[in-house]
Structure formats: structure tokens, C-alpha cells
């Protein structure tokens, strides 16, 4: 076996030849014998083909290992195509027709971006990505990507975000988009009704795009979890997804993102052979080479192979086949192996003569290989990503491979065909328009029937080209899509109807905890358990847990719901004799992502959009630990919002002072503020179990009740691990107030100096205790309100304010929070276990004197009582702040607050008494 065959990535850059070195890089003690073995292999391949050669080599390697003469792991192969030319399948389409309308698409995609950059518009766009990747997409569209009407259910395709102009150009030829639509590119409001989003954005184009991908790294991990969700649906008997495939188109620069690579192990562990990554290796980032001194294809090959993936490389087009066949001593392969990416990029920005001199000319043997080639022929030695046959062979091999996911590493040229000013240039990503000369050159290359006069008439508005609905190219294009099940991309929202639970399912939340103490985390878990037993939706609920089920008290779900594992459980569990033993099953309901918040949100997104992707609703309930939600994975939640995910996000062990000993990075005082920036997240900070019941019920009805105008939301509930006596639901409970954001939980007696305490979450019991102290010790009569959602109150109030701003002639609508507190006298003290900015969001909508208490700054480890005294949001801080506001009004003595500070030792952190110790869930 030649050294070139087994050379690792490092050795590929430090060239050695088979004549000098053995497979492990050491000196070859008998080069003549080595040459005989190599010649024998060559003769075998010549006589019996590459497939037989591979079988023999594999057998020898296996035998060498058995005889303790095994080779070091081979993580990379030579810089050539994985599939030999003699193993390529016949291309089933009409390549000439496909190439013809691919030219139409490439022209229209570039013209659309160019027109959007005319002086009076100037909204930008990207020309070069699709120009270089058009073949990768078109082979898929013509032969692989199955639409929604396919008998197997259709594929899911994650398109590379910057290539979106190409998808619009294809839809134009298909008749799905008009010229007016193309001219609405990136003008989503000014061209409303004929607007195209800059990138794949389902929320902006809800009938077209399925998956948002342009936030680098999120597409790869979401594609992995989409493939897992497909299998999850299948294994649980909800839908047959056996014939569906997930395709993810990625850039080689994008693979630098940790998220792009960080979740590959799940795909390998779950044996997701329904997943294919296609990495467009044009060797360029946005600013320059991905690996100027190295080889990104080789690096990715090693990485994916090490992660357990099947790897297929498509490096060279068919024009290289003859050269490689004549490369008897491996000189050309050696040259390919040692040439760094920076040089390959430069070659495609130069010309054939340059390549002859600076590539082939580096070795007299390779120079001889192309001696009879003209410079033009050398220039036309294409990269594999521009060859229909090579790409088709890779795609077919990927879809036929069983037991592992596949990555196809395809070498292309960024800006391919756009001319010398674009092809392979460092700045090509930022180039958004073509000169008149560029347009003419591009037109000539693609043979588009547009005249010089048409281009010169207005260089900023070159014409789109469509040959007409009856043209043979268009008939062929549409026939291929019909055979594959209809257009792609396409998003549909019709889904199986859900029968939502009745009152009985929420009884556990209504009755409270009796004499026992229970944290709101446990109140929620008990409610979730009953919902999972519901005949209508129980099987549709998907608990998602990042390795903290026991912390949240959810280990009780293990024996009955079981943990999803497509491979089952083939080991004897150490806790098998316990009532709450850890149990895995292919039909398991719980998605246990491990210590993996990014993967958990990806699972949340794919399951929460199953209503659209598969027409089968799933209700994900993602329970995360403290601040390891919006702080760690906020970008993923934005992608989930764009994809119109529905489900419940549970921030357990919430609050800055509730988690006691865990310290700074666990003390969450800001997640609701972060969540408030996401318009699709409906955020609640409930205090009691019965509030949780009504909030969850309203969320289910909004998402799947069929009556709400905006069901595409995620409900975020903060839950606390501090046990309290959970009160039973009052008979006169204000359900509307709970759902809309505020209700009164402890009214004032009617005597004494009036004031109001607005509290949320864990601070509501503190407010009630402060109410008692104020009444008994200071003659102050306070109303206590539970603010279940500061953020929803603000959103309602801002909407009312906006309505008044735009309709000054109409009666102004009163914000809900203003109406609830209308006529109230006395100051308001607002308190939460979060930063003061949270309650401050409603300050402007209340005329009363207003003060906020919260937990600003870094968290720390200490007792709950000490932490709350330090942050001054505890019971006695509420009392003192209320007295201060009343003193300013002259309602109490001017020194009342000072007396209270001294009486309660407010400046002494050891004097705090608010809250209890303990509480794991």
C-alpha cells in the first residue's frame, strides 16, 4: 500500500514519497520490495477494479491488526475523490437540459441581488455563494430532495443562508415567484406582498422557508436534532418517517463554529443514516481563506471520521480522471496532497498558464502529464462540486449508506462563473453588484439570450430571464419536481388536531400542597405528570432534560415514560432495583440530552415545529437549570422563534437568591430580561401552583386550541426550588389576571394607610409577610398583587401607547395594568428575585409613586436569608421601602424608615430571616 494512500493530514503538508518512507513515516528498509507490493495492487485494480482493490486492502489491514502489526488510525485519505470513477453510477438525468436551466437560475440569482443594490435601494445581498454551489443544489433538486407530496413524506433541507438567491431564482422558474417578487428582495415592508427575506426566515416567509440557517452553527446542530426527531416520531409510532431524509448545506468557514461540530456525536451514537451534511468547501471565509496554510477538507475529514461519520470527498471533476489514471507513480496525488488551500484559491483567481507553472510545474512528472494540454484545457480542469456526475454519485452513496450519518465534503470555487473580478477573490463575499463588463461576460458564459442593448439601457436593472412555461427546460424542471413530490422548500401548517385536556387534568395544581411544603418546581412536575397521562395529548408531550432530571424531581418519569434511546438499553442498570430506576427505550418519551443545553434547544426546536414539518404536533417541555437557558443559548431561541416553534421553556431553580450555595454562574437574576427581547417568548414568573396550572392551560389553548391569531409562541415559566406551603386556588380566582399578568392575592383590610406591593415568583410570600408587618407594626394597609408577568403587562401597555400614538382621534385604550390599579391610592413597591429592570418595565404606566426592589449585581454563595438581605429585596426591605415612600408623602413620620432600618438591622446581612433553607426541587 502506497504512502500516499495512508498519509495523515500532517504528513500531507510535509511531503514524503513512497520510495523513501513507510506507512508510519519511518525509513523504508526495502524500497524495491515496497514497490513490488504497490505494483501488485495497481495490477489488481487495473484487472478487477477499485472495489476489489478496496476489499483486498481492507482484508490485509484487518489481518495486520490480528497479527499485532496494525497500522496507526487513518483519519485522512488522499486529496482525491472518495468514489473512484469506475464506481460512479450512471447519471439518470439529461445533463445538458439541467445545465441549461441551471444557467438561467445563476443569472437570475445574480441579477436579483444586483438589482437590489441599485442606488435608490442599496439593500445588499450575496452573489458568490450560490454561484459556486449551484450544482450542489441542482443535483439535489432534480434527483434527491423529496417534497411534501412524496409518498414517503418528504425531506427536510437546511439551505445555506447566503445561497438563498438561488432558491428564489429556482422558484421563479417554477412559477412560484414573479419578477415583482424578485424585485422585492430584502424589502420586506416597502414591498409587502411581493417581498423576499434576505435569508431563510420561516417567520417572514411562512409558506416558503422551513428552517432558519444563516446564524452560523445553528443550522448544523438543528439538522442533527431534526434527524433525531424524525426517528423519535417513527420509534414512538406517531408517524412513519422511514423514507424521509435530512439534508444540511453548510460552508467550510461555518464549520469553525463550535456548534457546527460540537453535536456530531449524537448523530453517530443514534446512527442517524437519515442525515447528510453537504459542506461546500470553497476554501474561503467571508474575509479570506479558511485554512490558507492547511487543508480544510482534510481537517474536516479527520474530524467527522473521528466522530463516527461516513465521509465522502468530492474534490475533482471528471476532467481530472484521465490525469489521475495516468499518474502511475503517484506524483500528481502527492502534489494534490501537499498544496495548501491558499494556493488552490489563488489558482482559480489566475489562469491556465499560471496553474501550469505554479502547480503542475512543481514536479517534472506532473508537468509531463499536462504537456499536451492547452492553457484553456488546464483552466477547465474543474473542481468536483461543479460536476453533476461526481455530485450525483456522492449523493446516491450517502442516501444508500446505512448505520451512520454521512458528510460530503465538496470542493468548489466561490463566485464560480462570475468572472475574474469575483472568482476566488477574498472580497467576493462582500461584492453585491456587477459592472457592465461583468454582466456581459457572465451572460456570455451562461449563454443567456439578453442583448448588449438590454444591458446597456440600464446597467442597474439587467433583465431577468425566463424561457416561458412551455419551454422544454421548464417542462423538464417541473416534471422532476412532480416526480419527487412537489416544490422544495415549502412549509405547511395543516396538522393532526389535538384534543386538549379538561378541568380534571389541572386539579393537582388547584388543590395546593395542603400542610406540606412544595416548591413551584415540584408543583409543575406534578402537573406535567398528570398531563402526560391525559388520553388526548399525553403521548404528544416531550420532556427535554439536560441531565438534571433528579434536581428537578423528574426522575419519577424514568420508569414509566422512559428515556428515548433508538438503540435501547443493552446494559444492566446500577439502580435497577430502585423504584425510580434509569430506563432507556427506543419508544421512550423523554429526550435526555446530557450536559448539553445547545442540543436541548435544538431538540426543543425540532419537536416544537413537528406540527408544520410533519403535520404531527409535539409539545416539548424543555426544563433547564437556572441561567443556562437564555444566557447560554439565546441565539438558538431566536432561531426557534424564527422557525415558529411552539412549546414550554421551564427555567427551574430560578432567581438570584434562591439557589443559595451554587454561586455566581448559577444565580439567575436576569433571564426574564433576556427573554423579553424575543418577541415570540411569553414570559411568566408565577408564585403558586394554581397560577402555573392556568398559565400552562392558556398556553396549550393558544398553541393548539385553534382560536388564537398568533399560536406560534414559546411559554417561558420561571420555577423555584424553595419549598413553601402551596395555597389552594381561591374560589374567586382572577384567571384573566393570572394569564394577562397581574392579580391580587392578598387584599388590604380597608383600614390604615394605603399602599401596594407588587411581587412575582418566589417574592410573593415575602410581600405577604411584609403586608402583615406593615399592618401590625406601622399601621400601613397594603394590597399584595402577584405579577405573573411583568413582560406581558409591558407589552400590552406599549401596544396601547402605540395605538394612541397612531390613532389620536380615537379614545385611548387603557393598558391592562393601569386599569387593574385604577383608583388605587398610595405608593407601589415592586419586588422580584431578579434585577430591578424587570419590574421597572411597567413603571411608566402607573401614576403612583413607584420603587423597585431586586437583585442587581453578581450572585454569590450564601444562605437565602443572607443573600436577600444583601440585595435588599427581602421582607424587611419591602417594609422599609414602603415606609420611605409614605414618608415622602407625609403619610408616616419622617424618621419611620430610619427607625425600621435600625429595628430590623437592615444593614446587617446576618440579620436576614426571609425564606427557608433546603429544597432540591
Tab-separated table of C-alpha atoms in Angstrom, residues 523 557 662 794:
chain	number	residue	atom	x	y	z
A	523	UNK	CA	-45.917	21.824	41.577
A	557	UNK	CA	-40.802	9.840	34.992
A	662	UNK	CA	-24.260	27.380	43.843
A	794	UNK	CA	-45.433	45.911	29.472
